[in-house]
XYZ file of C-alpha atoms in Angstrom:
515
model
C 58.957 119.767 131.043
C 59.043 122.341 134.006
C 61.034 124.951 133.181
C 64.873 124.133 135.195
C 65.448 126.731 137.719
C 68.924 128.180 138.110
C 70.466 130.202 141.419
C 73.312 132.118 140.196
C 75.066 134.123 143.386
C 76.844 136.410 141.962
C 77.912 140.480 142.028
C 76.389 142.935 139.916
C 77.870 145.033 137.806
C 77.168 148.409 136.892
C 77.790 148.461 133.155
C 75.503 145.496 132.251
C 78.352 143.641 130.882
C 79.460 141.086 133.400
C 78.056 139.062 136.552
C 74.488 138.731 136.913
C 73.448 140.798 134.040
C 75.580 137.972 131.441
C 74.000 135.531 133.754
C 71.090 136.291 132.220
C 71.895 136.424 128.940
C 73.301 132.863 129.531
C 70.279 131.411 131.089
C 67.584 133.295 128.495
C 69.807 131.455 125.325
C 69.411 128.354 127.628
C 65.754 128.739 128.328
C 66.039 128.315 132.521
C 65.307 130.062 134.631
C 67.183 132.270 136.497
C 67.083 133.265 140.343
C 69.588 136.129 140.280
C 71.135 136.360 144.013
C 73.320 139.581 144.856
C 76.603 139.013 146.624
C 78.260 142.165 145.645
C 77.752 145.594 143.921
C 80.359 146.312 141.618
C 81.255 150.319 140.690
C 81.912 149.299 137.080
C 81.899 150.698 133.080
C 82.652 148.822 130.093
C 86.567 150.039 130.690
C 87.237 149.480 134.192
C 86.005 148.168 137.856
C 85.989 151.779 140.093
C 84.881 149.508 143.438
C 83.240 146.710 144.925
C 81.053 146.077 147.964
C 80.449 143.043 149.243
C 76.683 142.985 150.888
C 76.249 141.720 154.102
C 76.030 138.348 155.065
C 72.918 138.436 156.371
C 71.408 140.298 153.242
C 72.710 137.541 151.065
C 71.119 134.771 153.546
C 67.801 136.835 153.350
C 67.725 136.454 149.748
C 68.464 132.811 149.362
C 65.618 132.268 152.189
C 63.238 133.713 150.738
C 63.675 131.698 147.564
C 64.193 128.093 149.223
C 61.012 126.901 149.497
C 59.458 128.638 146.053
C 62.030 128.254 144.017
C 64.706 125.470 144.493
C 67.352 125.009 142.169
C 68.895 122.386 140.288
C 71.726 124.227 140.149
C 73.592 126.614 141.939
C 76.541 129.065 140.272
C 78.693 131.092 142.234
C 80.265 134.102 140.908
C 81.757 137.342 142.638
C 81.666 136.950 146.417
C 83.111 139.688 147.442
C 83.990 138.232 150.887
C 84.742 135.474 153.446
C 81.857 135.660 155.435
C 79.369 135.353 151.796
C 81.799 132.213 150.755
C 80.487 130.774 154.355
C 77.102 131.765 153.771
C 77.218 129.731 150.038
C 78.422 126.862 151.819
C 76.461 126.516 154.262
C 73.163 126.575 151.944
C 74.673 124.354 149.480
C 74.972 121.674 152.524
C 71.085 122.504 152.968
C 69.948 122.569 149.699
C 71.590 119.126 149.154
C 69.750 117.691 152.327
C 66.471 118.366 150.399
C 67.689 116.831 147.042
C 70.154 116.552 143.908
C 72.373 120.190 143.971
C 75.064 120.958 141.157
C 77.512 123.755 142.635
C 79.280 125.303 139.664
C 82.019 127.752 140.924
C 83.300 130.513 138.978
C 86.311 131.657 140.645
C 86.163 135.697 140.063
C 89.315 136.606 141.542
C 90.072 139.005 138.629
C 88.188 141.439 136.589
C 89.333 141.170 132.914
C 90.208 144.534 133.152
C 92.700 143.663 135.617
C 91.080 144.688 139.144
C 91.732 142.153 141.813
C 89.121 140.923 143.253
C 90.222 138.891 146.169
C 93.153 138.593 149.099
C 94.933 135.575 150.233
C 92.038 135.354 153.030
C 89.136 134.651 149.704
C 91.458 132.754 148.186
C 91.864 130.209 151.179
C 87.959 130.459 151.789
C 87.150 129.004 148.147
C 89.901 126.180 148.549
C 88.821 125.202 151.938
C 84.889 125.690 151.391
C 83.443 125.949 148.096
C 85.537 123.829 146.077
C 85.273 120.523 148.129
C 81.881 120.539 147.126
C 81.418 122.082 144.040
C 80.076 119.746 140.831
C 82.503 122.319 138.635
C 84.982 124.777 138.932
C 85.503 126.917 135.575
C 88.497 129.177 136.306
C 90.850 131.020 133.427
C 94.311 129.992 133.691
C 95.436 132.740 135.767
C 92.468 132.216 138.503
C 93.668 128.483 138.148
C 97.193 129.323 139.086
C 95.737 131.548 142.357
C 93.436 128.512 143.671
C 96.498 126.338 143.370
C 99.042 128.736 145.218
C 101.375 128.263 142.497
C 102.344 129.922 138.719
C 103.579 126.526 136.532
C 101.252 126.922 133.379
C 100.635 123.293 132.295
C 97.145 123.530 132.153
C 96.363 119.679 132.046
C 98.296 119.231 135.744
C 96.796 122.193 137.171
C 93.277 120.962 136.004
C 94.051 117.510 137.648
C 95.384 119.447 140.855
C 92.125 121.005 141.167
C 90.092 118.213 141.208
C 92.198 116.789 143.708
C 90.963 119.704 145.929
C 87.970 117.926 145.844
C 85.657 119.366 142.908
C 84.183 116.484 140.731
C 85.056 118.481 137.533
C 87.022 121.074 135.989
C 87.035 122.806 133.150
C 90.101 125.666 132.645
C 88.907 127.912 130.099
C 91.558 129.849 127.280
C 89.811 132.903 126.462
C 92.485 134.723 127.812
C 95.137 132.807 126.008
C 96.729 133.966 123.221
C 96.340 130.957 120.910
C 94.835 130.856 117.290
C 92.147 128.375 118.853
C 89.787 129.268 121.645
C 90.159 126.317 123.489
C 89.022 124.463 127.299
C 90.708 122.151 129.255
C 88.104 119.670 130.263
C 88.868 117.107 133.472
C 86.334 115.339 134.569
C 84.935 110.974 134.880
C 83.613 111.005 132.211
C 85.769 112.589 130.060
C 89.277 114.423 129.803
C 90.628 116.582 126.721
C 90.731 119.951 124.974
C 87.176 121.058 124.155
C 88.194 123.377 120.956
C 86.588 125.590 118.516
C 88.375 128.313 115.667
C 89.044 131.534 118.489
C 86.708 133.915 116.517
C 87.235 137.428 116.116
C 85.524 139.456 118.704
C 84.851 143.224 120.411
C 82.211 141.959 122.433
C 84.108 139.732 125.436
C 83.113 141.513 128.306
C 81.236 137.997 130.710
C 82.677 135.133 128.796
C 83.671 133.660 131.917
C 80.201 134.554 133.911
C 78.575 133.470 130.516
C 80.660 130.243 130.161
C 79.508 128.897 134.232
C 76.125 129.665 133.813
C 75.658 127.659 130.662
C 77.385 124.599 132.668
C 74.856 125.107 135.473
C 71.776 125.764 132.761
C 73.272 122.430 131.157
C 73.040 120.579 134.059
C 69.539 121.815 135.455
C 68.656 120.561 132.063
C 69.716 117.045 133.245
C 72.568 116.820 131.363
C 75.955 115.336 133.059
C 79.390 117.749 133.311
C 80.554 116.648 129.949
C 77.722 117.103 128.150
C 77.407 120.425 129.789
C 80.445 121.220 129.042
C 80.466 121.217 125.192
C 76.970 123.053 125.487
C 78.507 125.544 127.543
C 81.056 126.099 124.928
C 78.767 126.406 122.415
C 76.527 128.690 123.806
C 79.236 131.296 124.870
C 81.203 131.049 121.504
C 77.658 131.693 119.868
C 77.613 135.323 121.718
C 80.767 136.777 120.273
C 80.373 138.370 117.203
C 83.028 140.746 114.961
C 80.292 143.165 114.102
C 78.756 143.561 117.931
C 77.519 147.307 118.340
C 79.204 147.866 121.797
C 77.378 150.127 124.173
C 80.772 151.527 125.918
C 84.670 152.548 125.081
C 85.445 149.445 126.065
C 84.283 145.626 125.074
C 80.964 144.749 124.695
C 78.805 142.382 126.382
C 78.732 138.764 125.241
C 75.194 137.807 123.607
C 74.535 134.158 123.253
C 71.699 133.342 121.049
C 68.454 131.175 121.600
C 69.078 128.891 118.312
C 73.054 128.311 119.068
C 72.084 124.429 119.898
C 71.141 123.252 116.426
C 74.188 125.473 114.846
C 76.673 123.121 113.674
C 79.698 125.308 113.225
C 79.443 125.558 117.304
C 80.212 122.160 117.918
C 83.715 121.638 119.177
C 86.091 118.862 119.144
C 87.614 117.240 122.407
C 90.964 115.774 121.805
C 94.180 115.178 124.064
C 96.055 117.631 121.828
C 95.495 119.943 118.795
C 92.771 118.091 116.223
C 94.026 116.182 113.614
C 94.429 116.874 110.250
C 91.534 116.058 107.517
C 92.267 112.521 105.823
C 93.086 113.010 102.338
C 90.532 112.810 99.692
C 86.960 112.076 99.693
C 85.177 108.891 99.452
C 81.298 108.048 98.859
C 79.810 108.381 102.168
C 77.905 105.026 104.183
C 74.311 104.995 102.910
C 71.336 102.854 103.379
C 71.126 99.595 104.712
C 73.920 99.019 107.334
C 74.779 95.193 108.413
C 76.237 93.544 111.343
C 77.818 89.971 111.631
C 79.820 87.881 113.489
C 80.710 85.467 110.583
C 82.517 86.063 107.097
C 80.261 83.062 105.490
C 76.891 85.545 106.510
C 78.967 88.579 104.963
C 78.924 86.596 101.615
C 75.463 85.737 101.736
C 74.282 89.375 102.423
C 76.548 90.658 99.710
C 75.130 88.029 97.238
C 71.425 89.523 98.507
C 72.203 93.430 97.541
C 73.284 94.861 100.714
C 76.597 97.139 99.821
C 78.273 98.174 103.638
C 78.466 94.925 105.590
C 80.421 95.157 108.978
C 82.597 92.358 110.523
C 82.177 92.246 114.227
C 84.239 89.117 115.484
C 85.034 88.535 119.077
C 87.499 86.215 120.944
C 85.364 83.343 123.022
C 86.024 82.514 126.472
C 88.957 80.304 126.410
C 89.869 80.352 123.201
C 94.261 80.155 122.770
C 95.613 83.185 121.569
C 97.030 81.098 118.127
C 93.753 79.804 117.460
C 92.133 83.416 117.980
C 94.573 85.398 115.662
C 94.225 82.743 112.912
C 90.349 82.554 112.688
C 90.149 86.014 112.806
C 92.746 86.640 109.886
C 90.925 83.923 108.335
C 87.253 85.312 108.854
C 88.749 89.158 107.694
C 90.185 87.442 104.542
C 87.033 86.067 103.714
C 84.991 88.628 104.156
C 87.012 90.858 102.140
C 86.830 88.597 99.094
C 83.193 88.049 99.059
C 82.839 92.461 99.346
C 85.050 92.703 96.572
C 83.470 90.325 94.361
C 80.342 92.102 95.094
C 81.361 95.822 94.830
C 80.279 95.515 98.644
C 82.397 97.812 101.408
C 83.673 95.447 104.135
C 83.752 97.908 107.525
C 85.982 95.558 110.206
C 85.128 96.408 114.094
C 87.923 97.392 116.551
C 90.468 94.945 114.533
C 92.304 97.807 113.175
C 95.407 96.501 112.767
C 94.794 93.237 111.069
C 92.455 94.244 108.857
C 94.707 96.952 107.600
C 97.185 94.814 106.961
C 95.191 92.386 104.854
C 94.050 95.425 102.399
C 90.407 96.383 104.070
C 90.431 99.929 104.142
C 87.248 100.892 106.649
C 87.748 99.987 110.265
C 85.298 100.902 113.043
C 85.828 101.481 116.738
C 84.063 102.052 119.251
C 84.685 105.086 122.051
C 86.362 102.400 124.653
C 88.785 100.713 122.213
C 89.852 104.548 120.768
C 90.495 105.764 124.898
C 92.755 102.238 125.038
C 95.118 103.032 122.369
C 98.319 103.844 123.688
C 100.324 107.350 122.310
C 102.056 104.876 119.688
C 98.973 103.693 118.541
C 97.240 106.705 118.315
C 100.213 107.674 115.688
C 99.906 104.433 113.695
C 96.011 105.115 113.842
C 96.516 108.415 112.463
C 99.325 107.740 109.687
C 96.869 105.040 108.685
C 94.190 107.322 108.439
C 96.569 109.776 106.253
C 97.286 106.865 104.096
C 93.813 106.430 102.987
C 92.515 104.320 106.096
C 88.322 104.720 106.659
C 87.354 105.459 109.903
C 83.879 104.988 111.934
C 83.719 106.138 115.492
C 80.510 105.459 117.905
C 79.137 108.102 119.607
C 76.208 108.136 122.869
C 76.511 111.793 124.029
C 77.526 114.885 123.539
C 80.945 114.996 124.489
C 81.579 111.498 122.590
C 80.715 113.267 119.418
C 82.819 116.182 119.978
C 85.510 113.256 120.617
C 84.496 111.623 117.010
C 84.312 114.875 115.622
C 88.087 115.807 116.233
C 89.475 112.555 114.229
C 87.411 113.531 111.400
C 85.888 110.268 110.996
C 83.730 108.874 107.127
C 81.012 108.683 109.544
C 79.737 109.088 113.363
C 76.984 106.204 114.707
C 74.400 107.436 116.826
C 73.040 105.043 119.671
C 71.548 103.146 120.910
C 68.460 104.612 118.871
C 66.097 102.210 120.675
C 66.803 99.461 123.436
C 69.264 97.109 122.420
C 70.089 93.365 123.874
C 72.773 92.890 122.186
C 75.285 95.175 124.294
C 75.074 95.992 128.271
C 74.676 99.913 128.155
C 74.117 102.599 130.596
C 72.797 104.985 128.131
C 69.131 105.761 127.413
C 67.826 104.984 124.100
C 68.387 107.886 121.917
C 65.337 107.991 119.854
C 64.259 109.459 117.097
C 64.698 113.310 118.354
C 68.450 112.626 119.134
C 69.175 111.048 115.821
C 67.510 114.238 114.198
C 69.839 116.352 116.320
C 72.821 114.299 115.297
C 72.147 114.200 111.813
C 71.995 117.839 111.729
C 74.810 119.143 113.885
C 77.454 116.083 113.593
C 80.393 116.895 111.067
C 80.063 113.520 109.017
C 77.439 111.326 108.469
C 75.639 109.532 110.762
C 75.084 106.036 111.098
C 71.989 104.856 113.410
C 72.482 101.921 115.928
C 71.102 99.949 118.436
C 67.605 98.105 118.555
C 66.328 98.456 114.601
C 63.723 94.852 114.692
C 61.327 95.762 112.004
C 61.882 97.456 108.382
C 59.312 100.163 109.823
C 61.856 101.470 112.056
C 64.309 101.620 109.655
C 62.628 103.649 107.282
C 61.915 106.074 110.487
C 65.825 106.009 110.776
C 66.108 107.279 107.237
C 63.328 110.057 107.902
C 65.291 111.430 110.367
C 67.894 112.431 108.663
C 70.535 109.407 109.050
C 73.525 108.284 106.278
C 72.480 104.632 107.538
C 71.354 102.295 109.131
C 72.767 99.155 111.280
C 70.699 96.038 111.151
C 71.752 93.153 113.276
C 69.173 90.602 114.351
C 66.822 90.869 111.686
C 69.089 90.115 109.401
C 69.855 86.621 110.820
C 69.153 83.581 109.961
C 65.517 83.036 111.888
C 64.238 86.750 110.839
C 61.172 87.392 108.982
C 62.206 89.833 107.275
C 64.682 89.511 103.883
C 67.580 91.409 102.471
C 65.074 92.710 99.994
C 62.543 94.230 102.546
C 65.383 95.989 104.529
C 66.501 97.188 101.366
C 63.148 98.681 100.450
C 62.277 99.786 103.629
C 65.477 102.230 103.701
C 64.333 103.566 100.275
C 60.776 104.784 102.009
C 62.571 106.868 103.913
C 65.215 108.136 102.032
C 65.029 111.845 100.855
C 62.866 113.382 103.984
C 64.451 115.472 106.517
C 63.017 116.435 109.962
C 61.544 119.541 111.195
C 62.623 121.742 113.803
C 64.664 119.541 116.375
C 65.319 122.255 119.130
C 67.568 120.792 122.054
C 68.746 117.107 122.506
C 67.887 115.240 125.263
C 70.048 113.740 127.725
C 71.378 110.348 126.969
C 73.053 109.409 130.288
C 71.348 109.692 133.703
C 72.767 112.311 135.861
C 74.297 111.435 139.612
């Protein structure tokens, strides 16, 4: 892959702590590469900001000129401006970069040193409403610079994050590093996804370009080809992975932030994404989903898989076209009823999709749902899902990218599927297939085991499945009734694999195609 190439417009600063100097930092942990533009010179130390000067206009367009046609970027970060007339300047090449091709404008609004300097007037202020943030892909500001772009001081993070993108920005992600809260945690708005993108707040001397650091992972992220979401819990995970207790700071004041090259297969750096705070760990521990993983639509094929050795067996029953309400709810208690006898007689686990509810009530305890049918509950539901869950409820959440398994991650699921692993029929997606690399990754960095999904025809690919480090695996159409293949061969073809672990894995790939 060419290596992604990165504009980051930005001011320098003197000390080497903040602007284009953490830029760089950012983008080396990334592994872009980074065009760094000057906007301003900063009179700085580790302990305060003694001046700024904008550079002229015109210097700024020279630079980004003589770049254009060498080295055009995927993506674009802004950070100190320094003036009206360089906001204009940004603008206007955005508009003509975007003429050429695919841009990502990721605006970090430095309106405020952290050591309290001010860096803009009402005048900068109005520019970046009226010009920059209409067309930017992201806008990361701290809660304070949040409260300046909106011209107003409420502190309800989740409406000013909402107001923002209303402003026009496709995405926004408030950041709480300056919050004084026991968890370090982002407010995250965006189509794809919305929530609090959280991690333990670790102890730290070296915070000096968290924000810088924070944007320029986003736009690294997204030169990458990833889409905001995904960018955003790599963003997250990257800056978190550059404060450390024990950092040797070079000044009297805090040190520079040092992200790390290997912080995207460290596991303790994935965060959760939740409405609110994370939920609390379900009680006890119960043997984890291993091996051989099977689908069905009908309770009569659950008993004649149990009978056959397979031990997890999930019910996937859907309502047909038509079909009266009455006559729905009663085959489907009927089905769940029968397919929990047959596990039981068999020392088989029944796993029930999306039916939550029902199958609860009639003494299965394993439910699955998908993302879709978790975003639908309703704030009552959510409760009911989660007192279940306290009560001794199993859980098993799908997952497609990287934000969806920072969403599993924060209900603490028995296990997180990975998909689809190949190309699948029997579901309408828009993600790519995940292959084997992606499973590897999410075997390794997800919290709780990991189920593969999606496309496993032939026992070869399941034992490939097992190689790479899953709990499981989910067979559908070859275990029907017209496959080739048995129970038996399914069954061994799990056990070929079982006990290997990958190699290096190194960076996911993207699963969803970006705009």
């Amino acid at each position: 892959m060419k290596t992604p190439i990165v504009w980051s417009i930005s001011g320098q600063d003197s000390g080497g702590g903040a602007g284009l100097s953490a830029d760089q930092r950012a983008a080396d942990a990334a592994e872009v590469h980074l065009c760094p533009i000057v906007a301003a010179l900063t009179a700085q130390s580790s302990v305060a900001v003694e001046s700024v000067h904008p550079v002229p206009p015109e210097q700024l367009h020279a630079q980004l000129e003589a770049l254009a046609d060498d080295l055009a970027p995927r993506a674009l970060k802004t950070g100190l401006l320094g003036s009206v007339a360089n906001v204009r300047v940004v603008a206007q090449w955005v508009d003509r970069l975007r003429q050429r091709g695919p841009l990502a404008l990721v605006v970090d609004p430095v309106l405020r040193a952290s050591t309290g300097e001010s860096f803009a007037n009402v005048a900068l202020v109005e520019a970046y409403r009226r010009e920059l943030l209409p067309r930017a892909t992201f806008v990361t500001p701290n809660r304070r610079e949040a409260a300046r772009l909106l011209l107003r001081h409420d502190h309800d993070v989740p409406d000013q994050a909402r107001d923002l993108r209303a402003l026009g920005t496709e995405a926004v992600c408030i950041t709480g590093g300056d919050a004084e809260e026991p968890a370090a945690r982002d407010h995250w708005h965006s189509a794809h996804a919305t929530g609090w993108l959280t991690l333990p707040r670790r102890t730290a001397s070296n915070t000096h370009g968290t924000g810088c650091t924070f944007a320029t992972a986003l736009a690294a992220a997204i030169a990458r080809g990833f889409v905001p979401a995904d960018a955003a819990v790599i963003a997250k995970m990257l800056t978190t992975s550059g404060l450390h207790p024990d950092a040797l700071n070079p000044g009297r004041g805090a040190g520079p932030v040092r992200p790390h090259h290997g912080f995207i297969t460290d596991r303790s750096l994935l965060p959760t994404l939740s409405d609110d705070e994370p939920l609390a760990p379900p009680p006890g521990t119960a043997a984890p989903v291993q091996g051989l993983y099977a689908i069905t639509d009908h309770a009569a094929h659950v008993e004649t898989l149990v009978e056959h050795g397979v031990r997890t067996v999930q019910l996937r029953l859907k309502r047909t076209e038509g079909e009266p309400d009455a006559a729905w709810q009663a085959r489907l208690l009927g089905q769940i009823s029968h397919a929990r006898a047959a596990a039981l007689a068999h020392g088989a686990t029944l796993i029930v999709n999306d039916h939550w509810q029902q199958a609860a009530a009639l003494g299965v305890d394993f439910v699955h749902l998908g993302q879709e049918d978790l975003l639908a509950l309703g704030h009552e539901e959510r409760d009911q899902l989660a007192r279940a869950r306290a009560a001794g409820l199993r859980l098993g959440l799908s997952s497609h990218s990287l934000w969806e398994l920072a969403r599993a991650a924060a209900w603490q699921p028995d296990y997180i599927a990975c998909g689809p692993v190949w190309p699948t029929l029997t579901k309408a997606m828009p993600w790519r297939p995940q292959g084997l690399h992606n499973l590897a990754w999410w075997a390794a960095m997800s919290p709780a085991p990991v189920v593969a999904i999606g496309g496993i025809l032939a026992p070869e690919q399941l034992t490939a499945v097992a190689r790479a480090g899953a709990s499981a695996g989910c067979v559908v159409r070859g275990l029907q009734a017209d496959s080739p293949y048995t129970a038996s061969t399914w069954l061994e073809a799990w056990q070929h694999g079982a006990g290997t672990r990958p190699g290096a894995i190194g960076w996911p790939q993207p699963s969803l195609d970006a705009a």
